[in-house]
PDB file of C-alpha atoms in Angstrom:
ATOM      1  CA  UNK A   1      11.675 -26.807   4.131  1.00  0.00           C
ATOM      2  CA  UNK A   2       7.980 -26.291   3.384  1.00  0.00           C
ATOM      3  CA  UNK A   3       6.501 -22.903   2.682  1.00  0.00           C
ATOM      4  CA  UNK A   4       4.128 -21.498   5.291  1.00  0.00           C
ATOM      5  CA  UNK A   5       0.552 -21.424   4.118  1.00  0.00           C
ATOM      6  CA  UNK A   6      -2.080 -18.969   5.127  1.00  0.00           C
ATOM      7  CA  UNK A   7      -5.780 -18.632   5.338  1.00  0.00           C
ATOM      8  CA  UNK A   8      -6.621 -14.978   5.049  1.00  0.00           C
ATOM      9  CA  UNK A   9      -8.711 -13.889   7.990  1.00  0.00           C
ATOM     10  CA  UNK A  10      -9.865 -10.667   6.375  1.00  0.00           C
ATOM     11  CA  UNK A  11     -13.499 -10.039   5.885  1.00  0.00           C
ATOM     12  CA  UNK A  12     -14.587 -10.531   2.311  1.00  0.00           C
ATOM     13  CA  UNK A  13     -15.665  -6.938   1.821  1.00  0.00           C
ATOM     14  CA  UNK A  14     -12.379  -5.454   3.068  1.00  0.00           C
ATOM     15  CA  UNK A  15     -10.308  -7.711   0.846  1.00  0.00           C
ATOM     16  CA  UNK A  16     -12.702  -7.190  -2.076  1.00  0.00           C
ATOM     17  CA  UNK A  17     -12.388  -3.432  -1.649  1.00  0.00           C
ATOM     18  CA  UNK A  18      -8.582  -3.615  -1.687  1.00  0.00           C
ATOM     19  CA  UNK A  19      -8.700  -5.664  -4.891  1.00  0.00           C
ATOM     20  CA  UNK A  20     -11.201  -3.285  -6.500  1.00  0.00           C
ATOM     21  CA  UNK A  21      -9.068  -0.250  -5.676  1.00  0.00           C
ATOM     22  CA  UNK A  22      -6.045  -2.024  -7.137  1.00  0.00           C
ATOM     23  CA  UNK A  23      -7.644  -3.221 -10.354  1.00  0.00           C
ATOM     24  CA  UNK A  24     -10.256  -0.517 -10.996  1.00  0.00           C
ATOM     25  CA  UNK A  25      -7.999   2.554 -11.031  1.00  0.00           C
ATOM     26  CA  UNK A  26      -8.684   3.555  -7.436  1.00  0.00           C
ATOM     27  CA  UNK A  27     -12.426   2.871  -7.370  1.00  0.00           C
ATOM     28  CA  UNK A  28     -13.643   1.003  -4.326  1.00  0.00           C
ATOM     29  CA  UNK A  29     -16.569  -1.394  -4.087  1.00  0.00           C
ATOM     30  CA  UNK A  30     -19.009   1.444  -3.364  1.00  0.00           C
ATOM     31  CA  UNK A  31     -17.999   3.170  -6.605  1.00  0.00           C
ATOM     32  CA  UNK A  32     -18.519   0.162  -8.873  1.00  0.00           C
ATOM     33  CA  UNK A  33     -21.555  -1.376 -10.513  1.00  0.00           C
ATOM     34  CA  UNK A  34     -22.996  -3.909  -8.054  1.00  0.00           C
ATOM     35  CA  UNK A  35     -22.180  -6.856 -10.347  1.00  0.00           C
ATOM     36  CA  UNK A  36     -18.542  -5.777 -10.627  1.00  0.00           C
ATOM     37  CA  UNK A  37     -18.337  -5.191  -6.874  1.00  0.00           C
ATOM     38  CA  UNK A  38     -19.805  -8.663  -6.350  1.00  0.00           C
ATOM     39  CA  UNK A  39     -17.149 -10.191  -8.578  1.00  0.00           C
ATOM     40  CA  UNK A  40     -14.376  -8.632  -6.482  1.00  0.00           C
ATOM     41  CA  UNK A  41     -16.047  -9.927  -3.322  1.00  0.00           C
ATOM     42  CA  UNK A  42     -16.229 -13.352  -4.977  1.00  0.00           C
ATOM     43  CA  UNK A  43     -12.502 -13.233  -5.719  1.00  0.00           C
ATOM     44  CA  UNK A  44     -11.860 -12.193  -2.114  1.00  0.00           C
ATOM     45  CA  UNK A  45     -14.003 -15.072  -0.825  1.00  0.00           C
ATOM     46  CA  UNK A  46     -12.093 -17.454  -3.083  1.00  0.00           C
ATOM     47  CA  UNK A  47      -8.749 -16.218  -1.741  1.00  0.00           C
ATOM     48  CA  UNK A  48      -9.967 -16.484   1.850  1.00  0.00           C
ATOM     49  CA  UNK A  49     -11.151 -20.060   1.324  1.00  0.00           C
ATOM     50  CA  UNK A  50      -7.849 -21.295  -0.163  1.00  0.00           C
ATOM     51  CA  UNK A  51      -4.841 -22.500   1.752  1.00  0.00           C
ATOM     52  CA  UNK A  52      -2.237 -20.524  -0.202  1.00  0.00           C
ATOM     53  CA  UNK A  53       1.477 -20.237   0.467  1.00  0.00           C
ATOM     54  CA  UNK A  54       2.307 -16.936   2.072  1.00  0.00           C
ATOM     55  CA  UNK A  55       4.327 -16.043  -0.977  1.00  0.00           C
ATOM     56  CA  UNK A  56       3.881 -12.944  -3.124  1.00  0.00           C
ATOM     57  CA  UNK A  57       4.584 -14.703  -6.427  1.00  0.00           C
ATOM     58  CA  UNK A  58       2.198 -17.595  -5.733  1.00  0.00           C
ATOM     59  CA  UNK A  59      -0.559 -15.204  -4.659  1.00  0.00           C
ATOM     60  CA  UNK A  60       0.057 -13.043  -7.739  1.00  0.00           C
ATOM     61  CA  UNK A  61      -0.354 -16.099  -9.970  1.00  0.00           C
ATOM     62  CA  UNK A  62      -3.717 -16.892  -8.383  1.00  0.00           C
ATOM     63  CA  UNK A  63      -4.808 -13.256  -8.681  1.00  0.00           C
ATOM     64  CA  UNK A  64      -3.766 -13.172 -12.336  1.00  0.00           C
ATOM     65  CA  UNK A  65      -5.940 -16.202 -13.093  1.00  0.00           C
ATOM     66  CA  UNK A  66      -8.941 -14.913 -11.157  1.00  0.00           C
ATOM     67  CA  UNK A  67      -8.760 -11.352 -12.504  1.00  0.00           C
ATOM     68  CA  UNK A  68      -8.189 -12.529 -16.084  1.00  0.00           C
ATOM     69  CA  UNK A  69     -11.201 -14.827 -15.742  1.00  0.00           C
ATOM     70  CA  UNK A  70     -13.304 -11.982 -14.340  1.00  0.00           C
ATOM     71  CA  UNK A  71     -12.461  -9.702 -17.250  1.00  0.00           C
ATOM     72  CA  UNK A  72     -12.682 -12.545 -19.794  1.00  0.00           C
ATOM     73  CA  UNK A  73      -9.355 -11.597 -21.295  1.00  0.00           C
ATOM     74  CA  UNK A  74      -5.716 -12.441 -21.007  1.00  0.00           C
ATOM     75  CA  UNK A  75      -3.556  -9.779 -19.463  1.00  0.00           C
ATOM     76  CA  UNK A  76      -0.249  -9.251 -21.201  1.00  0.00           C
ATOM     77  CA  UNK A  77       2.683 -10.938 -19.447  1.00  0.00           C
ATOM     78  CA  UNK A  78       4.337  -7.594 -18.712  1.00  0.00           C
ATOM     79  CA  UNK A  79       1.235  -6.659 -16.702  1.00  0.00           C
ATOM     80  CA  UNK A  80       2.070  -9.399 -14.161  1.00  0.00           C
ATOM     81  CA  UNK A  81       3.791  -6.717 -12.101  1.00  0.00           C
ATOM     82  CA  UNK A  82       0.328  -5.330 -11.312  1.00  0.00           C
ATOM     83  CA  UNK A  83      -0.623  -8.688  -9.817  1.00  0.00           C
ATOM     84  CA  UNK A  84       2.631  -8.758  -7.852  1.00  0.00           C
ATOM     85  CA  UNK A  85       1.832  -5.309  -6.443  1.00  0.00           C
ATOM     86  CA  UNK A  86      -1.667  -6.449  -5.515  1.00  0.00           C
ATOM     87  CA  UNK A  87      -0.295  -9.597  -3.859  1.00  0.00           C
ATOM     88  CA  UNK A  88       2.198  -7.510  -1.902  1.00  0.00           C
ATOM     89  CA  UNK A  89      -0.617  -5.226  -0.670  1.00  0.00           C
ATOM     90  CA  UNK A  90      -2.767  -8.209   0.318  1.00  0.00           C
ATOM     91  CA  UNK A  91       0.080  -9.829   2.265  1.00  0.00           C
ATOM     92  CA  UNK A  92       0.900  -6.573   4.041  1.00  0.00           C
ATOM     93  CA  UNK A  93      -2.700  -5.840   5.058  1.00  0.00           C
ATOM     94  CA  UNK A  94      -4.050  -9.316   5.698  1.00  0.00           C
TER      95      UNK A  94
END
């Protein structure tokens, strides 16, 4: 049985704002430096353009890679739960 895939139909700014709030301690796009806000919108655009499985763990893995790349650092493995929470929020809202 194949896993259902999804193309997120959210607008980039709404998804970018959700990601910013999740990863920037509650700060939305409007609260961030424009370059940082742009990076979250870029991550959102990347997610929207992919054909990802509608699966929390798979989405969390993609988020972990994109967020780690954005911050130019590796996030400790025990922090993966943060990506799972973000993936869960994305799937619930979009």
